[in-house]
Short mmCIF file of C-alpha atoms in Angstrom, two decimals:
data_model
loop_
_atom_site.label_atom_id
_atom_site.label_comp_id
_atom_site.label_asym_id
_atom_site.label_seq_id
_atom_site.Cartn_x
_atom_site.Cartn_y
_atom_site.Cartn_z
CA MET W 1 -15.58 34.73 -10.55
CA THR W 2 -14.61 33.96 -6.97
CA ARG W 3 -11.24 32.11 -6.71
CA ILE W 4 -11.24 29.04 -4.44
CA VAL W 5 -7.95 27.64 -3.23
CA LEU W 6 -7.85 24.09 -1.80
CA LYS W 7 -4.79 22.73 -0.09
CA GLY W 8 -4.00 19.05 -0.66
CA LEU W 9 -1.48 16.64 1.03
CA SER W 10 0.05 13.71 -0.94
CA TRP W 11 3.11 11.47 -0.52
CA GLY W 12 6.47 11.64 -2.32
CA HIS W 13 6.86 9.20 -5.22
CA ARG W 14 5.97 9.68 -8.92
CA ARG W 15 3.26 7.00 -8.54
CA ALA W 16 1.51 9.52 -6.22
CA THR W 17 2.68 12.94 -7.50
CA GLY W 18 2.84 12.27 -11.21
CA PRO W 19 -0.93 12.31 -11.81
CA LEU W 20 -1.83 15.17 -9.48
CA GLU W 21 -1.17 18.23 -11.71
CA PRO W 22 -2.64 16.55 -14.83
CA LEU W 23 -5.75 15.68 -12.81
CA VAL W 24 -6.07 19.25 -11.55
CA ASP W 25 -5.46 20.69 -14.97
CA ARG W 26 -8.18 18.64 -16.56
CA PHE W 27 -10.54 19.37 -13.59
CA ARG W 28 -10.01 23.06 -13.98
CA GLU W 29 -11.21 22.95 -17.55
CA SER W 30 -14.70 22.68 -16.07
CA HIS W 31 -13.94 24.35 -12.76
CA PRO W 32 -11.58 27.27 -13.61
CA GLU W 33 -12.31 28.99 -10.29
CA ILE W 34 -10.85 26.14 -8.22
CA GLU W 35 -7.06 25.94 -7.61
CA ILE W 36 -5.53 23.00 -5.77
CA GLN W 37 -2.09 23.44 -4.11
CA TRP W 38 -0.39 20.08 -3.29
CA THR W 39 2.10 19.49 -0.48
CA VAL W 40 4.23 16.29 -0.56
CA ARG W 41 5.36 14.32 2.47
CA PRO W 42 7.76 11.38 2.53
CA LEU W 43 6.53 7.73 2.52
CA SER W 44 7.44 7.31 6.28
CA ASP W 45 5.08 10.18 7.24
CA PHE W 46 2.32 8.75 4.96
CA GLU W 47 2.64 5.46 6.78
CA HIS W 48 2.82 6.71 10.35
CA GLN W 49 1.80 10.33 10.72
CA GLY W 50 -1.52 10.88 12.57
CA LEU W 51 -4.15 12.74 10.60
CA ALA W 52 -6.20 14.72 13.21
CA GLY W 53 -3.59 17.57 13.25
CA VAL W 54 -3.03 17.26 9.47
CA ALA W 55 -6.71 17.69 8.81
CA GLU W 56 -6.64 21.13 10.40
CA LEU W 57 -4.03 22.30 7.83
CA PHE W 58 -5.28 20.64 4.57
CA ASP W 59 -8.53 20.24 2.76
CA LEU W 60 -7.82 17.09 0.70
CA ILE W 61 -5.56 14.36 2.25
CA ILE W 62 -4.35 11.22 0.59
CA TYR W 63 -4.14 8.46 3.15
CA ASP W 64 -4.28 4.77 3.86
CA HIS W 65 -7.26 2.83 5.33
CA PRO W 66 -5.72 1.70 8.68
CA PHE W 67 -6.13 5.32 9.90
CA SER W 68 -9.90 5.03 9.67
CA GLY W 69 -10.53 4.22 13.33
CA ASP W 70 -8.46 7.18 14.48
CA LEU W 71 -10.20 9.38 11.94
CA VAL W 72 -13.67 8.35 13.22
CA ALA W 73 -12.55 8.86 16.91
CA SER W 74 -11.22 12.33 16.17
CA GLY W 75 -13.95 13.40 13.83
CA ALA W 76 -11.29 14.73 11.40
CA PHE W 77 -12.88 13.71 8.06
CA VAL W 78 -16.27 14.09 6.31
CA PRO W 79 -18.03 10.84 5.41
CA LEU W 80 -17.89 10.89 1.63
CA ASP W 81 -20.79 8.47 0.85
CA GLN W 82 -23.28 10.94 2.23
CA HIS W 83 -22.22 13.41 -0.52
CA LEU W 84 -20.94 11.49 -3.49
CA PRO W 85 -22.44 8.78 -5.75
CA GLY W 86 -20.53 5.70 -6.59
CA LEU W 87 -19.40 4.82 -3.02
CA THR W 88 -22.12 2.41 -1.92
CA THR W 89 -21.64 -1.27 -1.18
CA ASP W 90 -23.02 -2.02 -4.70
CA ASP W 91 -19.92 -0.10 -6.02
CA ASP W 92 -17.39 -2.28 -4.30
CA ALA W 93 -16.98 -4.46 -7.38
CA ARG W 94 -16.11 -1.49 -9.53
CA PHE W 95 -12.79 -1.24 -7.69
CA ALA W 96 -9.80 -3.63 -7.64
CA GLY W 97 -10.15 -6.00 -4.70
CA ALA W 98 -11.14 -4.27 -1.48
CA SER W 99 -9.92 -0.85 -2.57
CA LEU W 100 -13.26 0.75 -1.70
CA THR W 101 -14.36 -1.69 0.96
CA SER W 102 -11.25 -0.98 3.02
CA TYR W 103 -12.31 2.71 3.42
CA ARG W 104 -15.78 1.75 4.71
CA TYR W 105 -15.75 1.83 8.55
CA ALA W 106 -18.26 2.54 11.27
CA GLY W 107 -21.08 2.81 8.74
CA ALA W 108 -19.53 5.26 6.38
CA VAL W 109 -16.88 5.75 3.67
CA TRP W 110 -14.04 7.99 4.71
CA GLY W 111 -11.82 7.83 1.59
CA ALA W 112 -12.38 7.74 -2.17
CA PRO W 113 -9.88 5.17 -3.50
CA ILE W 114 -7.67 6.60 -6.26
CA ASP W 115 -4.80 4.15 -6.09
CA GLY W 116 -4.92 0.35 -5.93
CA ALA W 117 -2.10 -1.81 -4.47
CA THR W 118 -1.30 -4.85 -2.40
CA GLN W 119 1.77 -6.98 -1.72
CA HIS W 120 3.11 -9.31 -4.39
CA ALA W 121 6.29 -10.55 -5.99
CA LEU W 122 8.83 -8.45 -7.80
CA TYR W 123 11.68 -9.61 -10.03
CA ARG W 124 14.30 -8.94 -12.65
CA ALA W 125 13.40 -11.09 -15.58
CA ASP W 126 16.84 -10.74 -17.05
CA LEU W 127 18.46 -12.12 -13.88
CA LEU W 128 15.90 -14.78 -13.17
CA GLY W 129 16.53 -16.20 -16.71
CA ASP W 130 14.83 -19.57 -17.25
CA ARG W 131 14.44 -20.38 -13.54
CA PRO W 132 10.69 -20.91 -12.78
CA LEU W 133 8.92 -18.07 -10.96
CA PRO W 134 8.20 -19.25 -7.38
CA GLN W 135 4.46 -19.87 -6.60
CA ALA W 136 4.91 -20.82 -2.95
CA TRP W 137 7.20 -19.80 -0.02
CA ASP W 138 9.21 -22.98 0.00
CA GLU W 139 9.92 -22.44 -3.69
CA VAL W 140 11.11 -18.91 -2.80
CA LEU W 141 13.59 -20.28 -0.28
CA ALA W 142 14.79 -22.93 -2.67
CA LEU W 143 15.39 -20.24 -5.31
CA GLY W 144 17.23 -18.11 -2.74
CA ARG W 145 19.62 -20.86 -1.85
CA ILE W 146 20.45 -21.40 -5.51
CA LEU W 147 20.96 -17.64 -6.00
CA ARG W 148 23.33 -17.31 -3.05
CA LYS W 149 25.59 -19.96 -4.52
CA GLU W 150 25.81 -17.67 -7.56
CA GLY W 151 26.51 -14.49 -5.53
CA LEU W 152 22.85 -13.30 -6.14
CA TYR W 153 20.09 -12.42 -3.60
CA LEU W 154 16.41 -12.40 -2.84
CA GLY W 155 15.02 -9.09 -1.74
CA LEU W 156 13.02 -7.96 1.25
CA ALA W 157 12.15 -4.54 2.73
CA GLY W 158 13.00 -4.76 6.45
CA GLU W 159 12.17 -1.27 7.64
CA THR W 160 8.90 -0.66 9.56
CA PRO W 161 6.19 -1.43 8.74
CA HIS W 162 7.13 -3.43 5.56
CA ALA W 163 8.60 -6.51 7.14
CA GLY W 164 5.93 -6.57 9.77
CA LEU W 165 3.30 -6.61 7.01
CA VAL W 166 5.11 -9.48 5.30
CA VAL W 167 4.53 -11.32 8.55
CA ALA W 168 0.89 -10.31 8.54
CA ALA W 169 0.42 -11.49 4.88
CA LEU W 170 1.92 -14.88 5.78
CA MET W 171 -0.42 -15.26 8.75
CA ALA W 172 -3.46 -14.32 6.67
CA ASN W 173 -2.44 -16.75 3.91
CA ALA W 174 -2.08 -19.49 6.49
CA GLY W 175 -5.63 -18.87 7.76
CA THR W 176 -4.66 -16.97 10.97
CA PRO W 177 -5.03 -13.33 10.06
CA TRP W 178 -4.87 -10.59 12.66
CA SER W 179 -8.30 -9.85 13.95
CA THR W 180 -10.13 -7.08 12.22
CA ASP W 181 -13.57 -6.93 13.86
CA PRO W 182 -13.85 -3.52 15.51
CA GLY W 183 -16.41 -4.97 17.87
CA ARG W 184 -13.99 -7.50 19.34
CA PRO W 185 -10.61 -7.22 21.11
CA PHE W 186 -7.51 -7.08 18.83
CA HIS W 187 -5.80 -10.46 18.87
CA ILE W 188 -2.84 -12.08 17.07
CA ASP W 189 -2.28 -15.79 17.27
CA ARG W 190 1.08 -16.30 18.97
CA THR W 191 1.95 -19.66 17.45
CA ALA W 192 1.12 -18.51 13.91
CA LEU W 193 3.03 -15.32 14.58
CA GLY W 194 6.12 -17.29 15.49
CA ALA W 195 5.87 -19.34 12.32
CA ALA W 196 5.46 -16.25 10.14
CA LEU W 197 8.46 -14.56 11.85
CA GLU W 198 10.67 -17.56 11.05
CA GLN W 199 9.44 -17.66 7.44
CA THR W 200 10.24 -13.99 7.04
CA ALA W 201 13.62 -14.40 8.60
CA ALA W 202 14.43 -17.19 6.19
CA VAL W 203 14.06 -14.68 3.31
CA MET W 204 15.91 -11.97 5.07
CA ALA W 205 18.88 -14.33 5.49
CA LEU W 206 19.02 -14.77 1.71
CA SER W 207 18.71 -11.03 1.04
CA PRO W 208 21.51 -8.38 1.06
CA PRO W 209 22.32 -7.32 4.69
CA GLU W 210 21.48 -3.71 3.93
CA ALA W 211 17.93 -4.76 3.15
CA ILE W 212 17.10 -4.53 6.79
CA GLY W 213 16.93 -0.77 6.47
CA TRP W 214 14.96 -0.57 3.22
CA ASN W 215 11.30 0.35 2.76
CA SER W 216 9.32 -0.69 -0.32
CA ILE W 217 10.55 2.15 -2.53
CA ASP W 218 14.18 1.40 -1.58
CA LEU W 219 13.74 -2.21 -2.54
CA HIS W 220 12.41 -1.25 -5.96
CA ASP W 221 15.16 1.29 -6.49
CA GLN W 222 17.89 -1.09 -5.53
CA MET W 223 16.52 -3.78 -7.86
CA VAL W 224 16.69 -1.32 -10.71
CA ALA W 225 20.16 0.01 -9.76
CA ARG W 226 21.81 -3.30 -8.86
CA ASP W 227 22.29 -6.52 -10.71
CA ASP W 228 22.46 -8.92 -7.86
CA ILE W 229 18.79 -8.80 -6.46
CA VAL W 230 16.75 -11.22 -8.50
CA TYR W 231 13.43 -11.76 -6.74
CA ALA W 232 11.40 -10.24 -3.87
CA PRO W 233 8.48 -12.40 -2.77
CA CYS W 234 6.32 -9.87 -0.92
CA VAL W 235 6.40 -6.07 -1.25
CA TYR W 236 4.01 -3.25 -1.82
CA GLY W 237 4.32 -2.88 -5.54
CA TYR W 238 4.84 0.18 -7.75
CA ALA W 239 3.63 -0.39 -11.25
CA THR W 240 5.66 2.50 -12.53
CA TYR W 241 8.91 0.43 -12.19
CA GLY W 242 7.66 -1.61 -15.11
CA GLU W 243 7.49 1.42 -17.34
CA ALA W 244 9.86 1.73 -20.37
CA ASP W 245 11.76 4.80 -18.99
CA MET W 246 13.19 2.78 -16.14
CA GLY W 247 16.80 1.81 -16.63
CA ARG W 248 15.92 -1.81 -16.05
CA ARG W 249 12.19 -2.58 -16.15
CA LEU W 250 11.04 -4.71 -13.23
CA SER W 251 8.57 -7.58 -13.60
CA PHE W 252 5.77 -8.70 -11.26
CA GLY W 253 4.14 -11.85 -10.01
CA PRO W 254 1.57 -13.03 -7.55
CA PHE W 255 2.31 -13.40 -3.82
CA PRO W 256 3.76 -16.82 -3.04
CA GLY W 257 2.21 -17.85 0.19
CA VAL W 258 2.71 -20.80 2.40
CA VAL W 259 -0.57 -22.65 1.71
CA ALA W 260 -2.95 -22.79 -1.26
CA PRO W 261 -4.35 -20.62 -2.60
CA TYR W 262 -0.77 -19.29 -2.53
CA HIS W 263 -1.59 -15.87 -4.07
CA ALA W 264 -4.10 -15.02 -1.31
CA GLY W 265 -3.70 -13.22 1.97
CA THR W 266 -1.79 -10.06 1.22
CA ALA W 267 -2.50 -6.92 3.19
CA ILE W 268 -4.20 -4.56 0.78
CA GLY W 269 -2.68 -1.07 0.51
CA GLY W 270 -3.40 1.71 -1.93
CA THR W 271 -4.56 5.18 -1.20
CA ALA W 272 -7.74 7.31 -1.06
CA ILE W 273 -8.63 11.00 -0.89
CA GLY W 274 -10.23 12.09 2.37
CA LEU W 275 -12.01 15.38 3.02
CA SER W 276 -11.14 17.37 6.08
CA ARG W 277 -14.07 18.57 8.18
CA HIS W 278 -12.17 21.84 8.49
CA CYS W 279 -12.36 22.45 4.76
CA ALA W 280 -14.09 25.83 4.11
CA ASN W 281 -15.06 24.94 0.53
CA LYS W 282 -16.45 21.39 0.80
CA ASP W 283 -18.48 21.54 -2.36
CA ALA W 284 -15.34 22.40 -4.45
CA ALA W 285 -13.42 19.58 -2.74
CA LEU W 286 -16.15 17.13 -3.34
CA ALA W 287 -16.29 18.03 -6.97
CA PHE W 288 -12.54 17.30 -7.34
CA ILE W 289 -12.95 13.97 -5.48
CA GLU W 290 -15.80 12.91 -7.69
CA PHE W 291 -13.67 13.70 -10.76
CA ALA W 292 -10.76 11.69 -9.41
CA LEU W 293 -13.04 8.65 -9.35
CA SER W 294 -14.22 9.13 -12.87
CA HIS W 295 -13.40 6.72 -15.78
CA GLU W 296 -11.46 9.54 -17.41
CA ALA W 297 -9.28 10.15 -14.37
CA GLN W 298 -8.79 6.54 -13.44
CA CYS W 299 -8.41 4.89 -16.86
CA GLU W 300 -6.73 7.68 -18.82
CA ILE W 301 -5.03 10.48 -16.76
CA ILE W 302 -3.66 8.49 -13.82
CA PRO W 303 -1.98 5.61 -15.79
CA ALA W 304 -0.74 8.09 -18.37
CA HIS W 305 1.25 9.82 -15.62
CA HIS W 306 2.90 6.90 -13.76
CA GLY W 307 -0.09 6.38 -11.44
CA GLN W 308 -1.67 3.18 -10.20
CA PRO W 309 -5.48 3.44 -10.49
CA ALA W 310 -7.93 1.75 -8.21
CA LEU W 311 -10.84 1.28 -10.65
CA ALA W 312 -11.19 -2.30 -11.82
CA ALA W 313 -11.78 -1.12 -15.38
CA ALA W 314 -8.29 0.35 -15.42
CA TRP W 315 -6.77 -2.93 -14.10
CA ASP W 316 -8.61 -4.74 -16.95
CA ASP W 317 -7.23 -2.38 -19.65
CA THR W 318 -4.79 -4.32 -21.91
CA ALA W 319 -2.97 -1.25 -23.10
CA THR W 320 -2.44 0.02 -19.53
CA ASP W 321 -1.27 -3.48 -18.46
CA THR W 322 1.26 -3.51 -21.39
CA ARG W 323 2.56 -0.04 -20.52
CA PHE W 324 3.39 -1.22 -17.01
CA ASN W 325 5.02 -4.45 -18.13
CA GLY W 326 2.06 -6.65 -17.16
CA PHE W 327 1.84 -5.33 -13.57
CA PHE W 328 -1.94 -5.36 -13.35
CA SER W 329 -2.55 -8.84 -14.80
CA ALA W 330 0.35 -10.30 -12.81
CA THR W 331 -0.86 -9.06 -9.46
CA ARG W 332 -4.60 -9.15 -9.95
CA SER W 333 -5.07 -12.50 -8.20
CA SER W 334 -3.42 -11.17 -5.16
CA ILE W 335 -5.27 -7.86 -4.91
CA GLU W 336 -8.56 -9.62 -5.36
CA THR W 337 -7.91 -11.95 -2.39
CA ALA W 338 -6.25 -9.34 -0.16
CA TRP W 339 -6.95 -8.90 3.44
CA ILE W 340 -8.13 -5.66 5.02
CA ARG W 341 -5.93 -4.58 7.90
CA PRO W 342 -7.41 -3.56 11.30
CA ARG W 343 -8.82 -0.05 11.47
CA LEU W 344 -9.16 0.21 15.20
CA PRO W 345 -8.20 3.47 16.94
CA GLY W 346 -4.50 3.13 17.80
CA TYR W 347 -3.80 0.54 15.18
CA PRO W 348 -1.40 2.78 13.08
CA VAL W 349 0.85 3.10 16.12
CA PHE W 350 0.74 -0.65 16.60
CA GLN W 351 1.61 -1.22 12.97
CA LYS W 352 4.64 1.06 13.26
CA GLU W 353 5.90 -0.31 16.60
CA MET W 354 5.17 -3.96 15.56
CA GLY W 355 7.29 -3.31 12.53
CA VAL W 356 10.18 -2.09 14.74
CA VAL W 357 10.01 -5.32 16.71
CA VAL W 358 10.04 -7.38 13.57
CA ARG W 359 12.98 -5.42 12.20
CA ARG W 360 14.96 -5.91 15.40
CA PHE W 361 14.10 -9.68 15.28
CA LEU W 362 15.25 -9.95 11.70
CA ALA W 363 18.44 -8.03 12.48
CA GLY W 364 19.25 -10.50 15.30
CA GLU W 365 18.89 -7.82 17.98
CA MET W 366 15.99 -9.68 19.68
CA GLY W 367 15.21 -13.38 20.17
CA MET W 368 11.91 -15.11 19.26
CA ALA W 369 10.45 -15.15 22.77
CA ASP W 370 11.19 -11.36 23.28
CA ALA W 371 9.78 -10.57 19.86
CA LEU W 372 6.52 -12.47 20.51
CA ASP W 373 6.18 -10.91 24.05
CA GLY W 374 6.84 -7.42 22.61
CA ILE W 375 4.17 -7.77 19.93
CA GLU W 376 1.65 -9.21 22.44
CA LYS W 377 2.26 -6.16 24.63
CA LEU W 378 1.64 -3.88 21.76
CA THR W 379 -1.59 -5.76 20.93
CA ALA W 380 -2.76 -5.29 24.54
CA GLY W 381 -2.04 -1.57 24.15
CA VAL W 382 -4.42 -1.27 21.24
CA ASN W 383 -7.13 -2.96 23.33
CA ARG W 384 -6.44 -0.50 26.15
CA GLY W 385 -6.65 2.41 23.70
CA VAL W 386 -3.00 3.42 24.32
#
């Protein structure tokens, strides 16, 4: 029997790494000749690192959909729908929200969704007490003002790209999303951008000062570790923080937007597995990807090992929902109405740099006019291909 070794790249959190070895172990029961060696990178690299060079070093790469334009431009990945069943437009409804749709770009599917996520609310039920869960942004601010009188806080992740994507979600909820049509120039409405910046700043002002340097994982970790952060209105969620082995289980709710429907407009996240065109054993890699999309993988193995599946059937499973403290039922309305971020070549760089501008604005290092000008300049750079 010829031994085949595949190299895979993932990102560093138990939501991502927990299911990997169990998936490989089950897969090897029917494919004993295939070994998969995983390398883990930090969240910041997952969010910002280009994939063309990475694809020369790895066979299987877990990534996020905004990189699709760069991937197509570089030819780094293999289009999966040409090789695997279950990735046609008829299959979109089998996945939570736009988890599959977001990886369809330029006439092909470039990633097989294995993880489903979007932005939503996060809270400590023991600290919230009998206060009502906010359903709209003005209710968030009202809650925050009450909390501060009691020495408590709201929560926000200020580090790039997280606060920048809160701005994006607020704009999409208000009916002015960033343009996503790859056939048209990239555009962001300046007036709506200013309003969303102000709305985000209002929450940051009611959050701990150190939140300006937190990413989404940091915010979750701090809400578990501390007893003064009660509620975060918009963050990329991690269902595993609702599991029983957490010191303090977190609870979840829909995104509270500015206008009705308040739960709608978040920027869908999640992850997918892409196949490098440099892979020397594509059939073996495709066999693993197909297994990772199976009901067994998505509904049994992934949730049993701290993962966050993308298949709608897993989100509908009552036992899985209970295991994760109601994560899937609480956030379902937001993922089903989530917005797909732009996937133009150069967009990931824009997302990172735009997030830096937003962070500086929230930190008081930059005024509104300079922030708006800076983001407009970055937008023009995407259209110039720089």
